[in-house]
Amino acid sequence: MTETDVAIIGAGPAGLFAAFECGMLKLGCVLIDALDEVGGQCAALYPEKPIFDIPGHPAIEAGALVNQLEQQIAPFAPGRLLGRRVTALSGSAGAFTLRTDKDDQVTARAVIIAAGAGAFGPNRPPLEGLAMFEASGAVQYYVRRREDFRGRRVVIAGGGDSAVDWALQLKDVAARVHVVHRRAKFRAAPESAAQLDAAAAKGEIDMVIPYQLHALHGADGQLQAVEVADLDGGTRMLEADRLLPFFGLAMDLGPIAQWGLDLERHHVKVIPATCETSVRGIFAIGDVATYPGKLKLILQGFSEAAMAAHAIHPIARPGEALHFEYSTTKGVPA
Ligand SMILES: Cc1cc2nc3c(=O)[nH]c(=O)nc-3n(C[C@H](O)[C@H](O)[C@H](O)COP(=O)(O)OP(=O)(O)OC[C@H]3O[C@@H](n4cnc5c(N)ncnc54)[C@H](O)[C@@H]3O)c2cc1C
């Protein structure tokens, strides 16, 4: 049982920065995330990719951005409930109760939903024995560390940006990279697709086209080969010890869809000026929030965090005047 001013659901970049903005207004917070670590998509999906559109950082790796956000919120020591999915939300402005799948109960005066794509997970290929190879790490959906693939024979499946980017990034560390795609055209940035063609022409990447995944071969979770099939049913064996299927993310709001909030296409509708949802005291920021003109960018989530924190203050501290102050005036706690 935890009591706080603001419960923040989701510890991605938007949720982390919301903890900072609330802290600056002397509001206590608890961050709750289904994943075991903070950072949301940045930490889970692309920690080693440089981001180029964070103001003040010409380039910063996603994992480094998360570390910086952690440092920024440290003075406020927000509570953390990680590895816990919020399953239920009840109550009203000033007195909400949240419950998690690990039986935690959090009471909060206001709630910020910063749940990104919700309970996001990869689209998994329908292959027999897949779970065993996932459990051993032979089949992975995200690249955490490029080095983990050093000397490996890697099959990458998919035709989007992730497939193309990771093929280009892994070709220099992996023993072999095969790219399996069912058509010759890739849905990736034209410049990356051109680089892929160039690498294939030099023999650095093996293009397996038009094929799709057909079966996994190996024992005890150790992958030995990936079998692929063409559209006429002809098959080919690719010797491999790692498979990376990049078929996109399945977006699912999960329990959030049941909380009586106005939704629009799997997103939570908010008032742009405050990020308040259709329920007083519940706010939504970052990728999960929508309004006309919304851009799903980290910088947008940061600004929404500031707006939500200021709009929450009168709910969490009724009757207490809030004087707008710059951080340069206020400073942060030592
Ligand atoms: C490959 C890639 C490259 C990108 N490049 C850029 C870029 O260059 N610039 C840019 O601005 N953006 C980029 N993005 C998008 C950016 O990562 C997102 O906009 C950002 O992560 C959204 O932050 P968020 O905090 O709203 O949500 P997320 O990062 O999605 O975090 C949401 C968190 O909420 C948690 N959660 C969800 N539901 C629950 C629940 N019920 N209970 C508990 N926890 C829950 C999830 O586990 C997750 O950790 C990129 C995305 C990808 C995938």
mmCIF file with all atom_site columns, C-alpha atoms and ligand atoms in Angstrom, residues 9-15 32-35 39-42 45-46 49 51-53 84-86 114-120 255-256 285-288 296-299, ligand 1:
data_model
loop_
_atom_site.group_PDB
_atom_site.id
_atom_site.type_symbol
_atom_site.label_atom_id
_atom_site.label_alt_id
_atom_site.label_comp_id
_atom_site.label_asym_id
_atom_site.label_entity_id
_atom_site.label_seq_id
_atom_site.pdbx_PDB_ins_code
_atom_site.Cartn_x
_atom_site.Cartn_y
_atom_site.Cartn_z
_atom_site.occupancy
_atom_site.B_iso_or_equiv
_atom_site.pdbx_formal_charge
_atom_site.auth_seq_id
_atom_site.auth_comp_id
_atom_site.auth_asym_id
_atom_site.auth_atom_id
_atom_site.pdbx_PDB_model_num
ATOM   1  C CA  . ILE A 1 9   ? 1.679  4.873  -15.064 1.00 0.00 ? 9   ILE A CA  1
ATOM   2  C CA  . GLY A 1 10  ? 4.621  4.227  -17.381 1.00 0.00 ? 10  GLY A CA  1
ATOM   3  C CA  . ALA A 1 11  ? 8.285  5.087  -16.810 1.00 0.00 ? 11  ALA A CA  1
ATOM   4  C CA  . GLY A 1 12  ? 9.216  5.856  -20.416 1.00 0.00 ? 12  GLY A CA  1
ATOM   5  C CA  . PRO A 1 13  ? 10.764 9.242  -21.220 1.00 0.00 ? 13  PRO A CA  1
ATOM   6  C CA  . ALA A 1 14  ? 7.432  11.053 -20.741 1.00 0.00 ? 14  ALA A CA  1
ATOM   7  C CA  . GLY A 1 15  ? 6.718  9.406  -17.373 1.00 0.00 ? 15  GLY A CA  1
ATOM   8  C CA  . ILE A 1 32  ? 4.815  2.269  -12.030 1.00 0.00 ? 32  ILE A CA  1
ATOM   9  C CA  . ASP A 1 33  ? 5.956  0.256  -15.035 1.00 0.00 ? 33  ASP A CA  1
ATOM   10 C CA  . ALA A 1 34  ? 5.247  -3.201 -16.366 1.00 0.00 ? 34  ALA A CA  1
ATOM   11 C CA  . LEU A 1 35  ? 8.880  -3.562 -17.436 1.00 0.00 ? 35  LEU A CA  1
ATOM   12 C CA  . GLY A 1 39  ? 13.046 4.043  -20.070 1.00 0.00 ? 39  GLY A CA  1
ATOM   13 C CA  . GLY A 1 40  ? 10.076 2.622  -22.003 1.00 0.00 ? 40  GLY A CA  1
ATOM   14 C CA  . GLN A 1 41  ? 10.713 2.173  -25.727 1.00 0.00 ? 41  GLN A CA  1
ATOM   15 C CA  . CYS A 1 42  ? 14.110 3.927  -25.500 1.00 0.00 ? 42  CYS A CA  1
ATOM   16 C CA  . LEU A 1 45  ? 13.716 -1.250 -28.099 1.00 0.00 ? 45  LEU A CA  1
ATOM   17 C CA  . TYR A 1 46  ? 16.643 0.900  -29.168 1.00 0.00 ? 46  TYR A CA  1
ATOM   18 C CA  . LYS A 1 49  ? 20.450 4.094  -31.401 1.00 0.00 ? 49  LYS A CA  1
ATOM   19 C CA  . ILE A 1 51  ? 18.367 10.184 -31.326 1.00 0.00 ? 51  ILE A CA  1
ATOM   20 C CA  . PHE A 1 52  ? 18.893 13.439 -33.191 1.00 0.00 ? 52  PHE A CA  1
ATOM   21 C CA  . ASP A 1 53  ? 15.862 15.515 -32.198 1.00 0.00 ? 53  ASP A CA  1
ATOM   22 C CA  . ARG A 1 84  ? 4.199  -4.327 -12.267 1.00 0.00 ? 84  ARG A CA  1
ATOM   23 C CA  . ARG A 1 85  ? 1.345  -3.659 -14.615 1.00 0.00 ? 85  ARG A CA  1
ATOM   24 C CA  . VAL A 1 86  ? -1.427 -1.357 -13.457 1.00 0.00 ? 86  VAL A CA  1
ATOM   25 C CA  . ALA A 1 114 ? 2.284  7.831  -19.671 1.00 0.00 ? 114 ALA A CA  1
ATOM   26 C CA  . ALA A 1 115 ? 1.767  4.334  -20.999 1.00 0.00 ? 115 ALA A CA  1
ATOM   27 C CA  . GLY A 1 116 ? 3.169  4.869  -24.513 1.00 0.00 ? 116 GLY A CA  1
ATOM   28 C CA  . ALA A 1 117 ? 1.885  2.166  -26.805 1.00 0.00 ? 117 ALA A CA  1
ATOM   29 C CA  . GLY A 1 118 ? 0.266  0.509  -23.815 1.00 0.00 ? 118 GLY A CA  1
ATOM   30 C CA  . ALA A 1 119 ? 1.298  -3.031 -23.166 1.00 0.00 ? 119 ALA A CA  1
ATOM   31 C CA  . PHE A 1 120 ? 3.473  -3.056 -26.249 1.00 0.00 ? 120 PHE A CA  1
ATOM   32 C CA  . PRO A 1 255 ? -6.551 -2.479 -18.995 1.00 0.00 ? 255 PRO A CA  1
ATOM   33 C CA  . ILE A 1 256 ? -6.444 1.305  -19.669 1.00 0.00 ? 256 ILE A CA  1
ATOM   34 C CA  . ILE A 1 285 ? 0.948  12.360 -21.825 1.00 0.00 ? 285 ILE A CA  1
ATOM   35 C CA  . GLY A 1 286 ? 3.436  11.020 -24.366 1.00 0.00 ? 286 GLY A CA  1
ATOM   36 C CA  . ASP A 1 287 ? 2.619  8.507  -27.077 1.00 0.00 ? 287 ASP A CA  1
ATOM   37 C CA  . VAL A 1 288 ? -0.593 7.313  -25.416 1.00 0.00 ? 288 VAL A CA  1
ATOM   38 C CA  . LYS A 1 296 ? 4.538  11.205 -31.290 1.00 0.00 ? 296 LYS A CA  1
ATOM   39 C CA  . LEU A 1 297 ? 7.904  12.611 -30.343 1.00 0.00 ? 297 LEU A CA  1
ATOM   40 C CA  . ILE A 1 298 ? 9.838  12.459 -27.101 1.00 0.00 ? 298 ILE A CA  1
ATOM   41 C CA  . LEU A 1 299 ? 10.096 16.249 -26.963 1.00 0.00 ? 299 LEU A CA  1
HETATM 42 C C1  . LIG B 2 .   ? 13.150 2.372  -33.217 1.00 0.00 ? 1   LIG B C1  1
HETATM 43 C C2  . LIG B 2 .   ? 12.525 3.653  -32.691 1.00 0.00 ? 1   LIG B C2  1
HETATM 44 C C3  . LIG B 2 .   ? 13.156 4.866  -32.937 1.00 0.00 ? 1   LIG B C3  1
HETATM 45 C C4  . LIG B 2 .   ? 12.601 6.059  -32.441 1.00 0.00 ? 1   LIG B C4  1
HETATM 46 N N1  . LIG B 2 .   ? 13.253 7.238  -32.705 1.00 0.00 ? 1   LIG B N1  1
HETATM 47 C C5  . LIG B 2 .   ? 12.752 8.388  -32.172 1.00 0.00 ? 1   LIG B C5  1
HETATM 48 C C6  . LIG B 2 .   ? 13.415 9.647  -32.406 1.00 0.00 ? 1   LIG B C6  1
HETATM 49 O O1  . LIG B 2 .   ? 14.431 9.718  -33.102 1.00 0.00 ? 1   LIG B O1  1
HETATM 50 N N2  . LIG B 2 .   ? 12.870 10.772 -31.820 1.00 0.00 ? 1   LIG B N2  1
HETATM 51 C C7  . LIG B 2 .   ? 11.726 10.748 -31.068 1.00 0.00 ? 1   LIG B C7  1
HETATM 52 O O2  . LIG B 2 .   ? 11.312 11.789 -30.564 1.00 0.00 ? 1   LIG B O2  1
HETATM 53 N N3  . LIG B 2 .   ? 11.068 9.566  -30.881 1.00 0.00 ? 1   LIG B N3  1
HETATM 54 C C8  . LIG B 2 .   ? 11.549 8.406  -31.399 1.00 0.00 ? 1   LIG B C8  1
HETATM 55 N N4  . LIG B 2 .   ? 10.875 7.226  -31.203 1.00 0.00 ? 1   LIG B N4  1
HETATM 56 C C9  . LIG B 2 .   ? 9.595  7.278  -30.485 1.00 0.00 ? 1   LIG B C9  1
HETATM 57 C C10 . LIG B 2 .   ? 9.822  7.409  -28.964 1.00 0.00 ? 1   LIG B C10 1
HETATM 58 O O3  . LIG B 2 .   ? 10.594 6.310  -28.491 1.00 0.00 ? 1   LIG B O3  1
HETATM 59 C C11 . LIG B 2 .   ? 8.472  7.466  -28.280 1.00 0.00 ? 1   LIG B C11 1
HETATM 60 O O4  . LIG B 2 .   ? 7.801  8.619  -28.728 1.00 0.00 ? 1   LIG B O4  1
HETATM 61 C C12 . LIG B 2 .   ? 8.658  7.536  -26.759 1.00 0.00 ? 1   LIG B C12 1
HETATM 62 O O5  . LIG B 2 .   ? 9.302  6.401  -26.254 1.00 0.00 ? 1   LIG B O5  1
HETATM 63 C C13 . LIG B 2 .   ? 7.296  7.692  -26.088 1.00 0.00 ? 1   LIG B C13 1
HETATM 64 O O6  . LIG B 2 .   ? 7.548  7.832  -24.724 1.00 0.00 ? 1   LIG B O6  1
HETATM 65 P P1  . LIG B 2 .   ? 6.419  7.498  -23.659 1.00 0.00 ? 1   LIG B P1  1
HETATM 66 O O7  . LIG B 2 .   ? 7.068  7.745  -22.332 1.00 0.00 ? 1   LIG B O7  1
HETATM 67 O O8  . LIG B 2 .   ? 5.175  8.198  -24.023 1.00 0.00 ? 1   LIG B O8  1
HETATM 68 O O9  . LIG B 2 .   ? 6.093  5.933  -23.838 1.00 0.00 ? 1   LIG B O9  1
HETATM 69 P P2  . LIG B 2 .   ? 7.004  4.628  -23.884 1.00 0.00 ? 1   LIG B P2  1
HETATM 70 O O10 . LIG B 2 .   ? 8.424  4.921  -24.143 1.00 0.00 ? 1   LIG B O10 1
HETATM 71 O O11 . LIG B 2 .   ? 6.284  3.711  -24.803 1.00 0.00 ? 1   LIG B O11 1
HETATM 72 O O12 . LIG B 2 .   ? 6.883  4.064  -22.377 1.00 0.00 ? 1   LIG B O12 1
HETATM 73 C C14 . LIG B 2 .   ? 5.631  3.654  -21.882 1.00 0.00 ? 1   LIG B C14 1
HETATM 74 C C15 . LIG B 2 .   ? 5.843  2.734  -20.696 1.00 0.00 ? 1   LIG B C15 1
HETATM 75 O O13 . LIG B 2 .   ? 4.564  2.465  -20.107 1.00 0.00 ? 1   LIG B O13 1
HETATM 76 C C16 . LIG B 2 .   ? 4.552  1.146  -19.631 1.00 0.00 ? 1   LIG B C16 1
HETATM 77 N N5  . LIG B 2 .   ? 3.157  0.701  -19.501 1.00 0.00 ? 1   LIG B N5  1
HETATM 78 C C17 . LIG B 2 .   ? 2.205  0.639  -20.456 1.00 0.00 ? 1   LIG B C17 1
HETATM 79 N N6  . LIG B 2 .   ? 1.033  0.208  -19.927 1.00 0.00 ? 1   LIG B N6  1
HETATM 80 C C18 . LIG B 2 .   ? 1.282  -0.003 -18.611 1.00 0.00 ? 1   LIG B C18 1
HETATM 81 C C19 . LIG B 2 .   ? 0.485  -0.454 -17.518 1.00 0.00 ? 1   LIG B C19 1
HETATM 82 N N7  . LIG B 2 .   ? -0.824 -0.755 -17.648 1.00 0.00 ? 1   LIG B N7  1
HETATM 83 N N8  . LIG B 2 .   ? 1.071  -0.591 -16.298 1.00 0.00 ? 1   LIG B N8  1
HETATM 84 C C20 . LIG B 2 .   ? 2.378  -0.298 -16.120 1.00 0.00 ? 1   LIG B C20 1
HETATM 85 N N9  . LIG B 2 .   ? 3.176  0.147  -17.119 1.00 0.00 ? 1   LIG B N9  1
HETATM 86 C C21 . LIG B 2 .   ? 2.623  0.295  -18.328 1.00 0.00 ? 1   LIG B C21 1
HETATM 87 C C22 . LIG B 2 .   ? 5.327  0.375  -20.699 1.00 0.00 ? 1   LIG B C22 1
HETATM 88 O O14 . LIG B 2 .   ? 5.868  -0.819 -20.119 1.00 0.00 ? 1   LIG B O14 1
HETATM 89 C C23 . LIG B 2 .   ? 6.423  1.382  -21.079 1.00 0.00 ? 1   LIG B C23 1
HETATM 90 O O15 . LIG B 2 .   ? 7.622  1.171  -20.366 1.00 0.00 ? 1   LIG B O15 1
HETATM 91 C C24 . LIG B 2 .   ? 11.396 6.032  -31.698 1.00 0.00 ? 1   LIG B C24 1
HETATM 92 C C25 . LIG B 2 .   ? 10.761 4.808  -31.455 1.00 0.00 ? 1   LIG B C25 1
HETATM 93 C C26 . LIG B 2 .   ? 11.308 3.631  -31.940 1.00 0.00 ? 1   LIG B C26 1
HETATM 94 C C27 . LIG B 2 .   ? 10.599 2.324  -31.657 1.00 0.00 ? 1   LIG B C27 1
#
